[in-house]
Amino acid sequence: MTQRLHLVFGGELIDPTRNVFKNVDDLHIVGIFPNYASAYDAWKNEAQRTVDNAHMRYFIAHLHKLRDEESAASPTEELG
């Protein structure tokens, strides 16, 4: 069964109308989650926690979309 991993992260934006971080060294990595539902719950928690800061934004990255599932995996991609 293929896993659909999701990364939740966020940080302060330079301008709230653009998705450009003020300092990528200060990004908050919330975690990697095994499905969208748990990633959404984590995202929502962090977004609500920082609601008073208009420049703070949290995102969900669909890690499973970053690789081509149809191509052969390299030895470091498929361990086991």
Short mmCIF file of N, CA, C and O in Angstrom, two decimals:
data_model
loop_
_atom_site.label_atom_id
_atom_site.label_comp_id
_atom_site.label_asym_id
_atom_site.label_seq_id
_atom_site.Cartn_x
_atom_site.Cartn_y
_atom_site.Cartn_z
N MET A 1 0.84 -1.18 0.00
CA MET A 1 0.00 0.00 0.00
C MET A 1 0.89 1.25 0.00
O MET A 1 1.83 1.36 0.77
N THR A 2 0.57 2.18 -0.85
CA THR A 2 1.33 3.42 -0.96
C THR A 2 0.94 4.38 0.14
O THR A 2 -0.24 4.57 0.41
N GLN A 3 1.94 4.97 0.78
CA GLN A 3 1.66 5.99 1.79
C GLN A 3 1.50 7.34 1.12
O GLN A 3 2.17 7.64 0.14
N ARG A 4 0.65 8.17 1.66
CA ARG A 4 0.43 9.52 1.17
C ARG A 4 0.88 10.49 2.26
O ARG A 4 0.08 10.98 3.05
N LEU A 5 2.20 10.72 2.34
CA LEU A 5 2.76 11.55 3.40
C LEU A 5 2.52 13.03 3.15
O LEU A 5 2.54 13.50 2.00
N HIS A 6 2.30 13.77 4.23
CA HIS A 6 2.06 15.21 4.18
C HIS A 6 2.92 15.92 5.22
O HIS A 6 3.01 15.48 6.35
N LEU A 7 3.55 17.01 4.80
CA LEU A 7 4.40 17.82 5.67
C LEU A 7 3.64 19.08 6.04
O LEU A 7 3.10 19.77 5.15
N VAL A 8 3.59 19.40 7.32
CA VAL A 8 2.97 20.64 7.79
C VAL A 8 4.09 21.54 8.30
O VAL A 8 4.89 21.13 9.13
N PHE A 9 4.14 22.76 7.76
CA PHE A 9 5.18 23.70 8.14
C PHE A 9 4.64 25.12 8.01
O PHE A 9 3.62 25.35 7.37
N GLY A 10 5.33 26.05 8.62
CA GLY A 10 4.90 27.44 8.53
C GLY A 10 5.98 28.39 8.98
O GLY A 10 7.03 27.99 9.44
N GLY A 11 5.67 29.66 8.82
CA GLY A 11 6.61 30.69 9.23
C GLY A 11 6.05 32.07 8.93
O GLY A 11 4.93 32.21 8.44
N GLU A 12 6.85 33.05 9.23
CA GLU A 12 6.44 34.43 9.03
C GLU A 12 6.72 34.86 7.60
O GLU A 12 7.81 34.65 7.07
N LEU A 13 5.72 35.47 6.97
CA LEU A 13 5.85 35.94 5.59
C LEU A 13 6.32 37.39 5.56
O LEU A 13 6.06 38.16 6.48
N ILE A 14 7.00 37.75 4.48
CA ILE A 14 7.42 39.14 4.27
C ILE A 14 6.19 40.02 4.10
O ILE A 14 6.09 41.10 4.68
N ASP A 15 5.24 39.53 3.33
CA ASP A 15 4.01 40.26 3.00
C ASP A 15 2.87 39.25 3.05
O ASP A 15 2.94 38.21 2.39
N PRO A 16 1.81 39.52 3.79
CA PRO A 16 0.73 38.53 3.91
C PRO A 16 -0.01 38.24 2.60
O PRO A 16 -0.76 37.28 2.53
N THR A 17 0.23 39.02 1.56
CA THR A 17 -0.44 38.76 0.28
C THR A 17 0.41 37.88 -0.63
O THR A 17 -0.03 37.55 -1.74
N ARG A 18 1.61 37.49 -0.18
CA ARG A 18 2.50 36.64 -0.97
C ARG A 18 3.01 35.49 -0.11
O ARG A 18 3.04 35.58 1.10
N ASN A 19 3.40 34.41 -0.74
CA ASN A 19 3.93 33.25 -0.03
C ASN A 19 5.45 33.23 -0.05
O ASN A 19 6.07 32.29 -0.54
N VAL A 20 6.06 34.30 0.49
CA VAL A 20 7.51 34.40 0.58
C VAL A 20 7.87 34.57 2.06
O VAL A 20 7.43 35.53 2.70
N PHE A 21 8.67 33.62 2.57
CA PHE A 21 9.01 33.65 3.98
C PHE A 21 10.05 34.72 4.29
O PHE A 21 10.97 34.95 3.52
N LYS A 22 9.89 35.32 5.45
CA LYS A 22 10.81 36.35 5.93
C LYS A 22 12.20 35.75 6.18
O LYS A 22 13.21 36.34 5.82
N ASN A 23 12.24 34.57 6.81
CA ASN A 23 13.51 33.93 7.10
C ASN A 23 13.29 32.41 7.09
O ASN A 23 12.69 31.86 8.01
N VAL A 24 13.80 31.74 6.06
CA VAL A 24 13.57 30.30 5.96
C VAL A 24 14.28 29.51 7.07
O VAL A 24 13.90 28.38 7.35
N ASP A 25 15.28 30.12 7.70
CA ASP A 25 15.94 29.44 8.82
C ASP A 25 15.04 29.36 10.05
O ASP A 25 15.28 28.55 10.94
N ASP A 26 13.99 30.17 10.09
CA ASP A 26 13.07 30.18 11.22
C ASP A 26 11.76 29.43 10.94
O ASP A 26 10.80 29.57 11.69
N LEU A 27 11.72 28.62 9.89
CA LEU A 27 10.50 27.87 9.59
C LEU A 27 10.18 26.91 10.73
O LEU A 27 11.07 26.31 11.32
N HIS A 28 8.91 26.79 11.02
CA HIS A 28 8.44 25.86 12.05
C HIS A 28 7.96 24.60 11.34
O HIS A 28 6.97 24.63 10.62
N ILE A 29 8.69 23.51 11.53
CA ILE A 29 8.30 22.22 10.96
C ILE A 29 7.41 21.53 12.01
O ILE A 29 7.88 21.11 13.05
N VAL A 30 6.13 21.46 11.71
CA VAL A 30 5.18 20.84 12.65
C VAL A 30 5.36 19.34 12.63
O VAL A 30 5.39 18.69 13.68
N GLY A 31 5.49 18.75 11.44
CA GLY A 31 5.71 17.31 11.35
C GLY A 31 5.29 16.73 10.03
O GLY A 31 4.77 17.42 9.16
N ILE A 32 5.53 15.43 9.89
CA ILE A 32 5.12 14.67 8.72
C ILE A 32 4.02 13.73 9.17
O ILE A 32 4.16 13.04 10.19
N PHE A 33 2.94 13.68 8.40
CA PHE A 33 1.75 12.94 8.80
C PHE A 33 1.38 11.90 7.73
O PHE A 33 1.60 12.12 6.54
N PRO A 34 0.81 10.77 8.15
CA PRO A 34 0.54 9.66 7.23
C PRO A 34 -0.67 9.84 6.34
O PRO A 34 -0.87 9.06 5.41
N ASN A 35 -1.47 10.86 6.60
CA ASN A 35 -2.66 11.09 5.76
C ASN A 35 -3.06 12.56 5.86
O ASN A 35 -2.61 13.29 6.73
N TYR A 36 -3.93 12.96 4.93
CA TYR A 36 -4.32 14.36 4.87
C TYR A 36 -5.12 14.79 6.10
O TYR A 36 -4.96 15.90 6.60
N ALA A 37 -5.96 13.91 6.61
CA ALA A 37 -6.82 14.27 7.76
C ALA A 37 -5.98 14.66 8.98
O ALA A 37 -6.25 15.67 9.63
N SER A 38 -4.97 13.88 9.29
CA SER A 38 -4.14 14.21 10.46
C SER A 38 -3.27 15.44 10.18
O SER A 38 -3.03 16.24 11.08
N ALA A 39 -2.82 15.61 8.93
CA ALA A 39 -2.07 16.82 8.57
C ALA A 39 -2.96 18.05 8.68
O ALA A 39 -2.52 19.09 9.19
N TYR A 40 -4.19 17.93 8.25
CA TYR A 40 -5.13 19.05 8.34
C TYR A 40 -5.38 19.44 9.79
O TYR A 40 -5.41 20.63 10.12
N ASP A 41 -5.55 18.46 10.65
CA ASP A 41 -5.75 18.75 12.08
C ASP A 41 -4.56 19.50 12.67
O ASP A 41 -4.73 20.46 13.42
N ALA A 42 -3.35 19.08 12.32
CA ALA A 42 -2.14 19.75 12.81
C ALA A 42 -2.05 21.16 12.24
O ALA A 42 -1.70 22.11 12.95
N TRP A 43 -2.33 21.30 10.94
CA TRP A 43 -2.31 22.62 10.29
C TRP A 43 -3.31 23.56 10.96
O TRP A 43 -3.00 24.71 11.28
N LYS A 44 -4.52 23.07 11.18
CA LYS A 44 -5.58 23.89 11.77
C LYS A 44 -5.19 24.34 13.18
O LYS A 44 -5.39 25.50 13.55
N ASN A 45 -4.60 23.45 13.96
CA ASN A 45 -4.17 23.78 15.31
C ASN A 45 -3.14 24.91 15.29
O ASN A 45 -3.24 25.88 16.05
N GLU A 46 -2.14 24.80 14.42
CA GLU A 46 -1.10 25.84 14.34
C GLU A 46 -1.66 27.15 13.77
O GLU A 46 -1.31 28.23 14.23
N ALA A 47 -2.51 27.06 12.77
CA ALA A 47 -3.11 28.26 12.18
C ALA A 47 -3.95 29.00 13.22
O ALA A 47 -3.89 30.24 13.30
N GLN A 48 -4.72 28.29 14.00
CA GLN A 48 -5.54 28.92 15.03
C GLN A 48 -4.68 29.49 16.16
O GLN A 48 -4.98 30.55 16.71
N ARG A 49 -3.57 28.82 16.48
CA ARG A 49 -2.68 29.28 17.54
C ARG A 49 -2.02 30.61 17.16
O ARG A 49 -1.74 31.44 18.03
N THR A 50 -1.80 30.85 15.87
CA THR A 50 -1.10 32.05 15.42
C THR A 50 -2.03 33.03 14.70
O THR A 50 -1.56 33.90 13.97
N VAL A 51 -3.31 32.93 14.92
CA VAL A 51 -4.30 33.74 14.20
C VAL A 51 -4.11 35.25 14.41
O VAL A 51 -4.45 36.04 13.53
N ASP A 52 -3.54 35.65 15.51
CA ASP A 52 -3.35 37.08 15.79
C ASP A 52 -2.18 37.70 15.02
O ASP A 52 -2.03 38.92 15.01
N ASN A 53 -1.36 36.89 14.38
CA ASN A 53 -0.23 37.39 13.60
C ASN A 53 -0.56 37.23 12.12
O ASN A 53 -0.48 36.13 11.57
N ALA A 54 -0.90 38.33 11.45
CA ALA A 54 -1.31 38.29 10.05
C ALA A 54 -0.21 37.81 9.12
O ALA A 54 -0.48 37.38 8.00
N HIS A 55 1.04 37.87 9.56
CA HIS A 55 2.15 37.46 8.72
C HIS A 55 2.50 35.97 8.86
O HIS A 55 3.31 35.46 8.09
N MET A 56 1.92 35.30 9.84
CA MET A 56 2.20 33.87 10.03
C MET A 56 1.30 33.04 9.14
O MET A 56 0.09 33.27 9.06
N ARG A 57 1.89 32.06 8.45
CA ARG A 57 1.12 31.15 7.61
C ARG A 57 1.65 29.74 7.77
O ARG A 57 2.86 29.52 7.87
N TYR A 58 0.74 28.80 7.77
CA TYR A 58 1.08 27.38 7.80
C TYR A 58 0.55 26.73 6.54
O TYR A 58 -0.47 27.15 5.98
N PHE A 59 1.27 25.72 6.07
CA PHE A 59 0.96 25.06 4.81
C PHE A 59 1.01 23.55 4.98
O PHE A 59 1.69 23.04 5.87
N ILE A 60 0.31 22.86 4.09
CA ILE A 60 0.39 21.40 4.00
C ILE A 60 1.01 21.08 2.65
O ILE A 60 0.48 21.47 1.61
N ALA A 61 2.16 20.40 2.68
CA ALA A 61 2.82 19.98 1.44
C ALA A 61 2.54 18.50 1.24
O ALA A 61 2.74 17.69 2.15
N HIS A 62 2.07 18.15 0.07
CA HIS A 62 1.76 16.76 -0.27
C HIS A 62 3.06 16.09 -0.75
O HIS A 62 3.40 16.18 -1.93
N LEU A 63 3.78 15.47 0.17
CA LEU A 63 5.08 14.89 -0.15
C LEU A 63 4.98 13.80 -1.21
O LEU A 63 5.88 13.63 -2.03
N HIS A 64 3.88 13.08 -1.23
CA HIS A 64 3.72 12.00 -2.21
C HIS A 64 3.63 12.54 -3.64
O HIS A 64 3.87 11.81 -4.59
N LYS A 65 3.35 13.81 -3.80
CA LYS A 65 3.27 14.39 -5.14
C LYS A 65 4.64 14.88 -5.62
O LYS A 65 4.76 15.30 -6.77
N LEU A 66 5.65 14.82 -4.77
CA LEU A 66 6.98 15.29 -5.14
C LEU A 66 7.80 14.24 -5.87
O LEU A 66 8.88 14.53 -6.34
N ARG A 67 7.30 13.02 -5.95
CA ARG A 67 8.03 11.99 -6.66
C ARG A 67 7.11 11.27 -7.63
O ARG A 67 5.90 11.21 -7.44
N ASP A 68 7.70 10.73 -8.65
CA ASP A 68 6.96 10.02 -9.68
C ASP A 68 6.82 8.56 -9.26
O ASP A 68 7.81 7.81 -9.26
N GLU A 69 5.62 8.15 -8.90
CA GLU A 69 5.38 6.79 -8.42
C GLU A 69 5.57 5.75 -9.53
O GLU A 69 5.74 4.57 -9.26
N GLU A 70 5.54 6.17 -10.78
CA GLU A 70 5.64 5.24 -11.91
C GLU A 70 7.09 4.92 -12.27
O GLU A 70 7.36 3.89 -12.87
N SER A 71 8.03 5.79 -11.91
CA SER A 71 9.42 5.54 -12.28
C SER A 71 10.09 4.62 -11.25
O SER A 71 9.66 4.53 -10.10
N ALA A 72 11.13 3.96 -11.71
CA ALA A 72 11.86 3.05 -10.82
C ALA A 72 12.53 3.85 -9.70
O ALA A 72 13.02 4.95 -9.91
N ALA A 73 12.51 3.28 -8.52
CA ALA A 73 13.07 3.95 -7.35
C ALA A 73 14.58 3.72 -7.29
O ALA A 73 15.09 2.69 -7.72
N SER A 74 15.27 4.69 -6.74
CA SER A 74 16.71 4.53 -6.51
C SER A 74 16.90 3.70 -5.24
O SER A 74 15.97 3.56 -4.44
N PRO A 75 18.09 3.15 -5.02
CA PRO A 75 18.32 2.33 -3.81
C PRO A 75 18.05 3.09 -2.50
O PRO A 75 17.67 2.47 -1.51
N THR A 76 18.22 4.41 -2.49
CA THR A 76 17.99 5.15 -1.26
C THR A 76 16.51 5.47 -1.05
O THR A 76 16.12 5.82 0.05
N GLU A 77 15.70 5.37 -2.08
CA GLU A 77 14.28 5.64 -1.93
C GLU A 77 13.52 4.45 -1.34
O GLU A 77 12.59 4.63 -0.59
N GLU A 78 13.90 3.27 -1.75
CA GLU A 78 13.17 2.07 -1.32
C GLU A 78 14.09 1.23 -0.43
O GLU A 78 14.89 0.44 -0.91
N LEU A 79 13.98 1.43 0.86
CA LEU A 79 14.77 0.64 1.80
C LEU A 79 13.93 -0.50 2.32
O LEU A 79 12.84 -0.31 2.82
N GLY A 80 14.44 -1.70 2.21
CA GLY A 80 13.72 -2.86 2.73
C GLY A 80 13.25 -3.70 1.66
O GLY A 80 12.50 -4.34 1.25
#
